[in-house]
Short mmCIF file of C-alpha atoms in Angstrom, two decimals:
data_model
loop_
_atom_site.label_atom_id
_atom_site.label_comp_id
_atom_site.label_asym_id
_atom_site.label_seq_id
_atom_site.Cartn_x
_atom_site.Cartn_y
_atom_site.Cartn_z
CA UNK T 1 12.55 25.30 41.14
CA UNK T 2 11.62 28.07 43.56
CA UNK T 3 8.75 27.56 45.91
CA UNK T 4 5.52 29.54 45.57
CA UNK T 5 2.28 30.04 47.45
CA UNK T 6 -0.15 27.54 45.97
CA UNK T 7 -3.71 26.48 46.77
CA UNK T 8 -3.98 23.06 48.40
CA UNK T 9 -6.78 20.78 47.16
CA UNK T 10 -8.98 19.10 49.77
CA UNK T 11 -8.69 15.29 49.48
CA UNK T 12 -11.86 13.25 49.24
CA UNK T 13 -12.44 9.98 51.08
CA UNK T 14 -11.24 7.98 48.05
CA UNK T 15 -8.01 9.93 47.63
CA UNK T 16 -4.64 9.10 49.08
CA UNK T 17 -3.25 11.41 51.77
CA UNK T 18 -1.59 14.57 50.45
CA UNK T 19 2.13 14.53 49.76
CA UNK T 20 4.52 17.28 50.73
CA UNK T 21 6.09 17.45 47.28
CA UNK T 22 5.22 16.54 43.74
CA UNK T 23 8.76 15.50 42.82
CA UNK T 24 9.20 11.78 42.13
CA UNK T 25 12.83 11.79 43.24
CA UNK T 26 13.96 13.16 46.57
CA UNK T 27 15.95 16.13 45.36
CA UNK T 28 15.32 19.52 43.80
CA UNK T 29 17.28 20.60 40.73
CA UNK T 30 17.17 24.29 41.55
CA UNK T 31 19.93 25.20 43.99
CA UNK T 32 19.72 28.93 43.43
CA UNK T 33 16.78 29.77 45.67
CA UNK T 34 17.45 31.43 49.02
CA UNK T 35 15.04 31.84 51.93
CA UNK T 36 13.41 35.27 52.20
CA UNK T 37 14.50 37.53 55.02
CA UNK T 38 12.36 37.52 58.17
CA UNK T 39 9.71 40.26 57.95
CA UNK T 40 9.25 42.75 60.78
CA UNK T 41 6.25 42.75 63.15
CA UNK T 42 4.80 45.84 61.48
CA UNK T 43 5.21 44.31 58.06
CA UNK T 44 3.54 41.11 59.20
CA UNK T 45 0.58 43.05 60.61
CA UNK T 46 0.14 44.99 57.37
CA UNK T 47 0.40 41.80 55.35
CA UNK T 48 -2.18 40.10 57.59
CA UNK T 49 -4.67 42.94 57.13
CA UNK T 50 -3.99 43.10 53.39
CA UNK T 51 -4.37 39.35 52.89
CA UNK T 52 -7.54 39.31 54.99
CA UNK T 53 -9.06 41.91 52.67
CA UNK T 54 -7.94 39.98 49.59
CA UNK T 55 -9.25 36.69 50.93
CA UNK T 56 -12.64 38.21 51.69
CA UNK T 57 -12.86 39.72 48.23
CA UNK T 58 -11.84 36.56 46.44
CA UNK T 59 -14.05 34.40 48.60
CA UNK T 60 -17.02 36.38 47.28
CA UNK T 61 -15.73 36.12 43.72
CA UNK T 62 -15.06 32.41 44.18
CA UNK T 63 -18.58 31.81 45.51
CA UNK T 64 -20.04 33.60 42.50
CA UNK T 65 -17.82 31.64 40.13
CA UNK T 66 -18.82 28.34 41.67
CA UNK T 67 -22.50 29.28 41.63
CA UNK T 68 -22.56 30.24 37.96
CA UNK T 69 -20.29 27.40 36.79
CA UNK T 70 -21.86 24.57 38.81
CA UNK T 71 -23.95 23.37 35.89
CA UNK T 72 -20.92 23.24 33.62
CA UNK T 73 -18.81 21.44 36.22
CA UNK T 74 -21.31 18.59 36.27
CA UNK T 75 -20.93 17.96 32.55
CA UNK T 76 -19.77 14.39 31.88
CA UNK T 77 -17.35 15.67 29.23
CA UNK T 78 -15.25 17.61 31.75
CA UNK T 79 -11.87 16.13 32.56
CA UNK T 80 -11.01 15.06 36.08
CA UNK T 81 -9.22 17.83 37.91
CA UNK T 82 -6.85 15.54 39.79
CA UNK T 83 -3.07 15.97 39.82
CA UNK T 84 -0.52 13.53 38.50
CA UNK T 85 1.78 13.45 41.49
CA UNK T 86 -0.15 14.94 44.38
CA UNK T 87 -0.91 12.03 46.69
CA UNK T 88 2.00 9.90 47.83
CA UNK T 89 1.67 6.46 49.37
CA UNK T 90 4.32 5.26 51.81
CA UNK T 91 6.99 2.88 50.57
CA UNK T 92 6.65 -0.65 51.92
CA UNK T 93 10.03 -2.21 51.09
CA UNK T 94 12.30 0.22 49.25
CA UNK T 95 14.01 2.81 51.40
CA UNK T 96 14.08 5.49 48.69
CA UNK T 97 11.93 6.48 45.69
CA UNK T 98 12.67 4.79 42.35
CA UNK T 99 11.56 5.99 38.91
CA UNK T 100 11.51 3.53 36.00
CA UNK T 101 11.05 5.34 32.67
CA UNK T 102 9.90 3.01 29.88
CA UNK T 103 9.73 3.93 26.19
CA UNK T 104 7.81 1.97 23.59
CA UNK T 105 9.04 3.57 20.38
CA UNK T 106 6.27 4.69 18.04
CA UNK T 107 3.45 3.69 20.39
CA UNK T 108 0.76 5.87 18.88
CA UNK T 109 -2.03 6.98 21.17
CA UNK T 110 -4.91 4.56 20.60
CA UNK T 111 -2.73 1.51 20.01
CA UNK T 112 -3.68 0.38 23.51
CA UNK T 113 -7.17 -0.29 22.15
CA UNK T 114 -6.05 -2.39 19.18
CA UNK T 115 -5.91 -5.60 21.18
CA UNK T 116 -6.43 -6.70 24.77
CA UNK T 117 -3.64 -5.08 26.83
CA UNK T 118 -4.38 -6.25 30.38
CA UNK T 119 -1.00 -5.26 31.79
CA UNK T 120 -0.89 -1.77 30.32
CA UNK T 121 -4.54 -1.51 31.35
CA UNK T 122 -3.59 -2.37 34.91
CA UNK T 123 -1.12 0.53 35.01
CA UNK T 124 -3.77 2.85 33.60
CA UNK T 125 -6.57 1.67 35.90
CA UNK T 126 -4.43 2.07 39.02
CA UNK T 127 -2.40 5.04 37.92
CA UNK T 128 -2.57 8.30 36.00
CA UNK T 129 -3.01 8.63 32.23
CA UNK T 130 -2.86 11.50 29.76
CA UNK T 131 -6.41 10.97 28.56
CA UNK T 132 -5.84 12.14 24.98
CA UNK T 133 -2.21 11.18 24.71
CA UNK T 134 1.27 12.63 25.17
CA UNK T 135 2.25 15.44 22.78
CA UNK T 136 5.70 15.01 21.21
CA UNK T 137 8.02 17.86 20.37
CA UNK T 138 8.64 18.92 16.79
CA UNK T 139 10.02 17.27 14.76
CA UNK T 140 8.17 14.16 15.85
CA UNK T 141 11.20 11.93 15.38
CA UNK T 142 12.85 9.38 17.65
CA UNK T 143 16.10 11.02 18.73
CA UNK T 144 14.81 14.59 19.19
CA UNK T 145 11.90 13.34 21.29
CA UNK T 146 13.73 10.83 23.45
CA UNK T 147 16.30 13.45 24.33
CA UNK T 148 13.60 16.06 25.03
CA UNK T 149 11.92 13.64 27.44
CA UNK T 150 15.08 13.26 29.54
CA UNK T 151 16.33 16.86 29.34
CA UNK T 152 13.10 18.88 29.47
CA UNK T 153 14.38 20.91 26.51
CA UNK T 154 13.17 21.45 22.97
CA UNK T 155 15.44 20.16 20.18
CA UNK T 156 16.68 23.63 19.26
CA UNK T 157 18.10 23.89 22.79
CA UNK T 158 19.33 20.34 23.47
CA UNK T 159 20.96 20.16 20.03
CA UNK T 160 19.46 16.97 18.59
CA UNK T 161 17.36 18.69 15.93
CA UNK T 162 16.84 15.62 13.74
CA UNK T 163 17.85 11.98 13.55
CA UNK T 164 20.50 13.10 11.06
CA UNK T 165 21.82 16.63 10.55
CA UNK T 166 24.92 18.60 9.61
CA UNK T 167 26.81 21.15 11.68
CA UNK T 168 27.02 24.13 9.29
CA UNK T 169 30.21 25.40 10.93
CA UNK T 170 32.28 22.20 10.79
CA UNK T 171 30.51 20.23 8.07
CA UNK T 172 30.36 17.23 10.40
CA UNK T 173 27.30 14.99 10.30
CA UNK T 174 25.34 13.77 13.30
CA UNK T 175 23.86 10.31 12.97
CA UNK T 176 22.17 8.05 15.48
CA UNK T 177 25.46 6.43 16.49
CA UNK T 178 27.18 9.75 17.29
CA UNK T 179 28.39 9.73 20.90
CA UNK T 180 30.58 12.82 20.95
CA UNK T 181 29.23 15.00 23.79
CA UNK T 182 29.54 18.14 21.63
CA UNK T 183 26.29 17.15 19.93
CA UNK T 184 24.33 16.45 23.12
CA UNK T 185 23.54 19.64 25.00
CA UNK T 186 21.49 20.07 28.16
CA UNK T 187 21.50 17.80 31.20
CA UNK T 188 19.71 14.45 30.87
CA UNK T 189 18.08 12.80 33.85
CA UNK T 190 20.84 10.27 34.42
CA UNK T 191 23.35 13.12 34.70
CA UNK T 192 21.07 15.04 37.05
CA UNK T 193 20.79 11.96 39.27
CA UNK T 194 24.53 11.31 39.55
CA UNK T 195 25.15 15.02 40.11
CA UNK T 196 23.19 14.54 43.33
CA UNK T 197 25.32 11.60 44.42
CA UNK T 198 22.73 8.98 43.47
CA UNK T 199 22.77 6.03 41.07
CA UNK T 200 21.11 5.83 37.66
CA UNK T 201 20.82 2.91 35.23
CA UNK T 202 19.97 2.99 31.52
CA UNK T 203 18.96 0.03 29.41
CA UNK T 204 19.12 1.85 26.09
CA UNK T 205 18.04 5.44 25.52
CA UNK T 206 19.30 7.95 22.94
CA UNK T 207 22.15 9.87 24.54
CA UNK T 208 22.70 7.47 27.45
CA UNK T 209 25.98 6.15 26.00
CA UNK T 210 27.47 9.63 25.83
CA UNK T 211 30.12 10.36 28.45
CA UNK T 212 29.11 13.86 29.46
CA UNK T 213 29.60 15.76 32.67
CA UNK T 214 29.43 13.45 35.65
CA UNK T 215 27.86 10.61 33.63
CA UNK T 216 30.36 7.98 32.45
CA UNK T 217 27.94 5.26 31.27
CA UNK T 218 29.11 2.87 34.02
CA UNK T 219 29.57 -0.73 32.94
CA UNK T 220 27.07 -2.28 35.36
CA UNK T 221 24.40 0.38 34.91
CA UNK T 222 24.57 1.48 31.27
CA UNK T 223 23.98 -0.71 28.22
CA UNK T 224 25.30 0.21 24.80
CA UNK T 225 22.57 -0.05 22.21
CA UNK T 226 22.10 -3.43 20.55
CA UNK T 227 18.75 -3.90 18.86
CA UNK T 228 19.17 -7.69 18.76
CA UNK T 229 18.92 -8.04 22.55
CA UNK T 230 15.61 -9.82 23.29
CA UNK T 231 13.02 -7.72 25.06
CA UNK T 232 12.77 -10.38 27.78
CA UNK T 233 16.48 -10.00 28.56
CA UNK T 234 16.09 -6.25 28.89
CA UNK T 235 13.23 -6.61 31.37
CA UNK T 236 15.05 -9.28 33.39
CA UNK T 237 18.18 -7.14 33.66
CA UNK T 238 16.19 -4.20 35.01
CA UNK T 239 14.52 -6.54 37.51
CA UNK T 240 17.94 -7.68 38.71
CA UNK T 241 18.69 -4.13 39.85
CA UNK T 242 16.04 -4.66 42.52
CA UNK T 243 17.98 -7.65 43.85
CA UNK T 244 20.83 -5.35 44.88
CA UNK T 245 21.13 -4.16 48.49
CA UNK T 246 18.53 -1.47 48.99
CA UNK T 247 21.07 1.35 49.16
CA UNK T 248 22.58 0.21 45.85
CA UNK T 249 19.34 0.19 43.82
CA UNK T 250 19.46 3.01 41.23
CA UNK T 251 16.90 5.73 41.88
CA UNK T 252 16.36 6.27 38.16
CA UNK T 253 16.25 3.66 35.39
CA UNK T 254 15.34 3.58 31.71
CA UNK T 255 14.04 0.71 29.60
CA UNK T 256 13.59 0.94 25.83
CA UNK T 257 11.71 -1.16 23.25
CA UNK T 258 11.87 -0.58 19.47
CA UNK T 259 8.32 -1.85 18.92
CA UNK T 260 5.86 -0.92 17.49
CA UNK T 261 7.86 1.72 15.56
CA UNK T 262 9.83 -0.71 13.42
CA UNK T 263 6.64 -2.46 12.28
CA UNK T 264 4.86 0.85 11.72
CA UNK T 265 7.42 2.04 9.18
CA UNK T 266 6.85 -1.08 7.09
CA UNK T 267 3.08 -1.49 7.29
CA UNK T 268 1.64 1.78 8.58
CA UNK T 269 -0.51 2.25 11.65
CA UNK T 270 -3.31 -0.20 10.80
CA UNK T 271 -2.06 -3.72 10.22
CA UNK T 272 -2.04 -7.06 12.07
CA UNK T 273 1.71 -6.62 12.59
CA UNK T 274 1.02 -3.55 14.70
CA UNK T 275 -1.57 -5.43 16.72
CA UNK T 276 0.93 -8.20 17.49
CA UNK T 277 3.68 -5.69 18.33
CA UNK T 278 1.38 -3.94 20.82
CA UNK T 279 0.45 -7.31 22.35
CA UNK T 280 4.16 -8.09 22.70
CA UNK T 281 4.82 -4.83 24.52
CA UNK T 282 1.94 -5.62 26.84
CA UNK T 283 3.50 -9.03 27.60
CA UNK T 284 6.78 -7.29 28.47
CA UNK T 285 4.94 -4.96 30.85
CA UNK T 286 3.31 -8.05 32.38
CA UNK T 287 6.73 -9.67 32.79
CA UNK T 288 7.99 -6.52 34.51
CA UNK T 289 5.01 -6.30 36.85
CA UNK T 290 5.28 -9.97 37.78
CA UNK T 291 8.99 -9.61 38.55
CA UNK T 292 8.44 -6.53 40.70
CA UNK T 293 5.60 -8.24 42.56
CA UNK T 294 7.76 -11.28 43.31
CA UNK T 295 10.26 -8.90 44.89
CA UNK T 296 7.51 -7.11 46.81
CA UNK T 297 8.32 -3.70 45.32
CA UNK T 298 5.73 -3.19 42.56
CA UNK T 299 3.74 -0.64 44.54
CA UNK T 300 6.96 1.13 45.59
CA UNK T 301 8.24 1.84 42.05
CA UNK T 302 7.13 4.90 40.10
CA UNK T 303 6.68 3.54 36.58
CA UNK T 304 6.37 6.07 33.77
CA UNK T 305 5.47 4.53 30.41
CA UNK T 306 5.69 6.74 27.33
CA UNK T 307 6.11 6.65 23.59
CA UNK T 308 8.19 9.16 21.68
CA UNK T 309 5.77 9.84 18.81
CA UNK T 310 2.88 8.37 16.86
CA UNK T 311 2.59 6.97 13.35
CA UNK T 312 0.53 7.53 10.22
CA UNK T 313 0.12 5.50 7.06
CA UNK T 314 1.75 6.75 3.84
CA UNK T 315 1.53 5.68 0.19
CA UNK T 316 3.38 6.80 -2.92
CA UNK T 317 0.25 8.31 -4.37
CA UNK T 318 0.66 11.04 -1.71
CA UNK T 319 3.90 12.43 -3.13
CA UNK T 320 5.27 15.90 -3.80
CA UNK T 321 8.19 15.92 -6.23
CA UNK T 322 10.82 18.64 -5.85
CA UNK T 323 11.93 18.36 -9.47
CA UNK T 324 8.42 19.46 -10.48
CA UNK T 325 9.28 22.91 -9.09
CA UNK T 326 11.87 23.50 -11.83
CA UNK T 327 9.76 26.12 -13.72
CA UNK T 328 9.93 28.27 -10.57
CA UNK T 329 13.22 27.18 -8.99
CA UNK T 330 15.56 24.21 -9.17
CA UNK T 331 16.23 22.49 -5.84
CA UNK T 332 19.37 20.35 -6.28
CA UNK T 333 19.60 17.21 -4.19
CA UNK T 334 22.68 18.48 -2.33
CA UNK T 335 20.61 21.35 -0.92
CA UNK T 336 18.23 18.95 0.80
CA UNK T 337 19.17 17.66 4.26
CA UNK T 338 15.95 15.71 4.83
CA UNK T 339 12.87 15.06 2.72
CA UNK T 340 10.02 13.51 4.68
CA UNK T 341 8.13 14.21 6.75
CA UNK T 342 10.42 17.14 7.61
CA UNK T 343 11.70 18.92 4.53
CA UNK T 344 14.94 20.73 5.43
CA UNK T 345 16.87 22.77 2.84
CA UNK T 346 20.12 24.69 3.17
CA UNK T 347 20.96 26.62 -0.01
CA UNK T 348 24.68 27.30 -0.57
CA UNK T 349 26.17 30.78 -0.12
CA UNK T 350 25.03 33.13 -2.83
CA UNK T 351 21.41 31.95 -2.72
CA UNK T 352 18.93 33.83 -0.60
CA UNK T 353 16.88 31.46 1.60
CA UNK T 354 13.96 33.89 1.54
CA UNK T 355 14.02 34.01 -2.26
CA UNK T 356 14.19 30.20 -2.47
CA UNK T 357 11.28 29.79 -0.06
CA UNK T 358 9.20 32.40 -1.88
CA UNK T 359 9.67 30.73 -5.29
CA UNK T 360 8.96 27.28 -3.86
CA UNK T 361 5.69 28.46 -2.33
CA UNK T 362 4.75 30.20 -5.57
CA UNK T 363 5.06 26.91 -7.41
CA UNK T 364 3.32 24.88 -4.69
CA UNK T 365 0.35 27.27 -4.71
CA UNK T 366 0.08 27.43 -8.49
CA UNK T 367 -2.16 24.39 -8.79
CA UNK T 368 0.26 22.91 -11.32
CA UNK T 369 2.27 20.81 -8.83
CA UNK T 370 0.68 17.50 -7.90
CA UNK T 371 -0.28 17.61 -4.21
CA UNK T 372 1.52 20.96 -3.94
CA UNK T 373 -1.13 22.40 -1.63
CA UNK T 374 -0.14 19.86 1.05
CA UNK T 375 3.33 21.34 1.54
CA UNK T 376 4.10 24.80 2.91
CA UNK T 377 7.65 26.12 3.01
CA UNK T 378 8.89 28.47 5.75
CA UNK T 379 12.01 30.31 6.70
CA UNK T 380 12.74 28.72 10.06
CA UNK T 381 12.30 32.03 11.89
CA UNK T 382 8.78 32.25 10.43
CA UNK T 383 7.67 28.81 11.62
CA UNK T 384 4.79 28.82 14.13
CA UNK T 385 6.33 29.71 17.49
CA UNK T 386 4.58 26.73 19.15
CA UNK T 387 7.05 24.46 17.31
CA UNK T 388 10.07 25.97 19.14
CA UNK T 389 12.17 25.12 16.09
CA UNK T 390 14.31 28.11 15.27
CA UNK T 391 17.04 28.85 17.84
CA UNK T 392 19.83 26.63 16.53
CA UNK T 393 22.31 26.92 13.67
CA UNK T 394 21.91 23.17 13.22
CA UNK T 395 18.40 23.75 11.87
CA UNK T 396 18.59 24.54 8.13
CA UNK T 397 17.16 27.94 7.12
CA UNK T 398 14.27 26.49 5.06
CA UNK T 399 11.78 24.09 6.59
CA UNK T 400 8.79 22.53 4.83
CA UNK T 401 5.76 21.32 6.76
CA UNK T 402 3.77 18.50 5.18
CA UNK T 403 0.17 17.60 5.76
CA UNK T 404 -0.53 14.27 7.43
CA UNK T 405 0.43 11.24 5.35
CA UNK T 406 2.20 13.09 2.51
CA UNK T 407 5.84 12.66 1.48
CA UNK T 408 8.43 14.66 -0.45
CA UNK T 409 10.85 13.04 -2.90
CA UNK T 410 13.42 14.47 -5.25
CA UNK T 411 12.20 12.80 -8.43
CA UNK T 412 9.32 10.68 -9.60
CA UNK T 413 9.99 6.93 -9.44
CA UNK T 414 7.95 3.98 -10.62
CA UNK T 415 7.74 2.33 -7.21
CA UNK T 416 4.33 2.15 -5.60
CA UNK T 417 4.57 1.22 -1.94
CA UNK T 418 2.79 1.97 1.32
CA UNK T 419 4.21 2.18 4.81
CA UNK T 420 4.22 4.50 7.77
CA UNK T 421 5.96 7.67 8.88
CA UNK T 422 6.27 10.21 11.67
CA UNK T 423 8.04 13.54 11.97
CA UNK T 424 5.05 15.72 11.05
CA UNK T 425 3.75 18.78 12.88
CA UNK T 426 3.17 17.80 16.51
CA UNK T 427 -0.30 19.37 16.35
CA UNK T 428 -1.41 16.41 14.21
CA UNK T 429 -3.25 14.00 16.48
CA UNK T 430 -1.77 10.87 14.90
CA UNK T 431 1.66 12.00 16.15
CA UNK T 432 0.57 11.70 19.79
CA UNK T 433 1.84 8.92 21.96
CA UNK T 434 1.00 7.69 25.49
CA UNK T 435 1.73 8.76 29.04
CA UNK T 436 1.01 6.43 31.96
CA UNK T 437 2.25 6.97 35.51
CA UNK T 438 1.88 4.27 38.16
CA UNK T 439 3.31 4.12 41.64
CA UNK T 440 3.32 5.74 45.07
CA UNK T 441 3.53 9.28 43.68
CA UNK T 442 0.68 8.91 41.18
CA UNK T 443 -3.03 9.21 41.90
CA UNK T 444 -4.98 6.05 41.14
CA UNK T 445 -7.40 5.94 38.22
CA UNK T 446 -6.90 9.57 37.24
CA UNK T 447 -7.01 11.24 33.81
CA UNK T 448 -5.14 14.44 33.02
CA UNK T 449 -5.11 16.65 29.91
CA UNK T 450 -2.53 16.10 27.21
CA UNK T 451 0.82 17.80 27.74
CA UNK T 452 4.17 18.04 25.94
CA UNK T 453 6.80 15.47 26.78
CA UNK T 454 9.34 18.15 27.79
CA UNK T 455 7.48 18.30 31.11
CA UNK T 456 8.50 14.78 32.13
CA UNK T 457 11.95 15.94 33.25
CA UNK T 458 10.28 18.44 35.57
CA UNK T 459 7.82 15.83 36.77
CA UNK T 460 10.68 13.60 37.90
CA UNK T 461 13.01 16.22 39.37
CA UNK T 462 11.23 19.33 40.58
CA UNK T 463 8.51 20.49 42.87
CA UNK T 464 6.49 21.45 39.82
CA UNK T 465 6.47 25.19 40.45
CA UNK T 466 7.92 27.24 37.57
CA UNK T 467 10.48 29.80 38.70
CA UNK T 468 8.38 32.54 37.11
CA UNK T 469 5.68 31.79 39.70
CA UNK T 470 7.94 32.41 42.71
CA UNK T 471 6.11 34.98 44.82
CA UNK T 472 7.68 36.26 48.05
CA UNK T 473 5.05 36.75 50.73
CA UNK T 474 5.79 40.45 51.24
CA UNK T 475 5.18 41.06 47.51
CA UNK T 476 1.68 39.60 47.59
CA UNK T 477 -1.10 41.74 46.14
CA UNK T 478 -4.73 41.16 45.29
CA UNK T 479 -3.85 41.16 41.60
CA UNK T 480 -1.31 38.38 42.21
CA UNK T 481 -4.12 35.92 42.80
CA UNK T 482 -5.67 36.71 39.42
CA UNK T 483 -2.33 36.64 37.59
CA UNK T 484 -1.44 33.31 39.17
CA UNK T 485 -4.76 31.84 38.07
CA UNK T 486 -4.44 33.01 34.48
CA UNK T 487 -0.78 32.17 33.92
CA UNK T 488 -0.66 28.47 34.73
CA UNK T 489 1.77 26.64 32.48
CA UNK T 490 1.22 23.11 31.21
CA UNK T 491 3.46 21.94 34.04
CA UNK T 492 0.97 23.38 36.51
CA UNK T 493 -1.81 21.55 34.65
CA UNK T 494 0.07 18.26 34.99
CA UNK T 495 0.52 18.65 38.70
CA UNK T 496 -2.74 20.37 39.49
CA UNK T 497 -4.84 18.39 37.05
CA UNK T 498 -6.69 21.45 35.78
CA UNK T 499 -9.17 20.87 32.94
CA UNK T 500 -8.14 22.33 29.60
CA UNK T 501 -9.51 25.78 28.92
#
């Protein structure tokens, strides 16, 4: 990322000393920036006079803003305006930064309150937390979200648009065991790390087994997925990396747990099985912390704990049956690429997607289809732009969005069962997961607003300044200060800790 002129917050007595960078790893992924040419003496004088005028003007505006907003800023409901990775603490034993990225699959935001979680609580109390959860990308499914977390890209751009999908050009099917690099676009974190001559280690993560670019899934540092491996063994293997000579310790590691997602699909989000699964994850975090402490490196390691999506309870009484649409249009089973919670339809040649979508919506809105009002069908290019789910041929032309907890099936069956699902619109709160950051690059006891998980890649690798914010000094104007204030991206909010507006 290019550098930009940014305001520097004044640390309080309780804060750690300011860090020179917000990157968690000691490299920058943007190699395209070049230093500006040296300005002339005359130019510097003009700039000095211009900036002095601007500063005076904005100082007056700033004083007025602070005066009139002081009452609001004292409101207890305001979020803490502290950054995620602003204050670095010195390393005590490791000679380089280390990031350990942990995923607890299906860890819905709020699960941490289901049962005592002293170890997760310790990370939260002494680290940084997304106060209202981490926002997944759409669709809120496991493979699209895990790969978005490590690439910083939306599914339409990194290629993993669903857990299962078909390439319309070749007819080939992607499934969760597909390791051909043609499916996996973008550059995941482990590839970024080795591109910079450093070591990465993955103990399970979607895409980590794919030999792509400079990443070869090395035997000692890359585990092929095996869900039967005990969680304890996974933690202990990661801990063993810290027994290597300091220069050999990978700078980036992943650790993955299937819980509590696998329980959630069977029993929903509110069941004693979920409570026990959350307690088990907490015990694994405790095992990790204890092992790092024994090695004297716990405070040196940047731990990022996330989930990929949330979970919501479903029951068969909340069904929408496609065969019920027959009076308006017949939707054969071979048109449907996924049913719930993401309805994806690709009509064969000769059928107009817009005509199919129109007739489906006509039937759903008629009041004659059971639960029809809880499904809305879109052409993919007409989906809300916030979903970022259009720019890929792998996405079928017709997408149906379901309301929370509802399901689509082809035909009506006699079964009556309840369970849990995810994959819904990422604006639904039950789809949110968790973000916790703990370590030398994270402020202690800080809360930040919710943000999308695509920002985690940037958090790990970059200085946190979007390229669009690069402002060369000689181009500075008074209006620049206003534009910069109004155009903060969510990445800026993560780093700067701005309250939501």
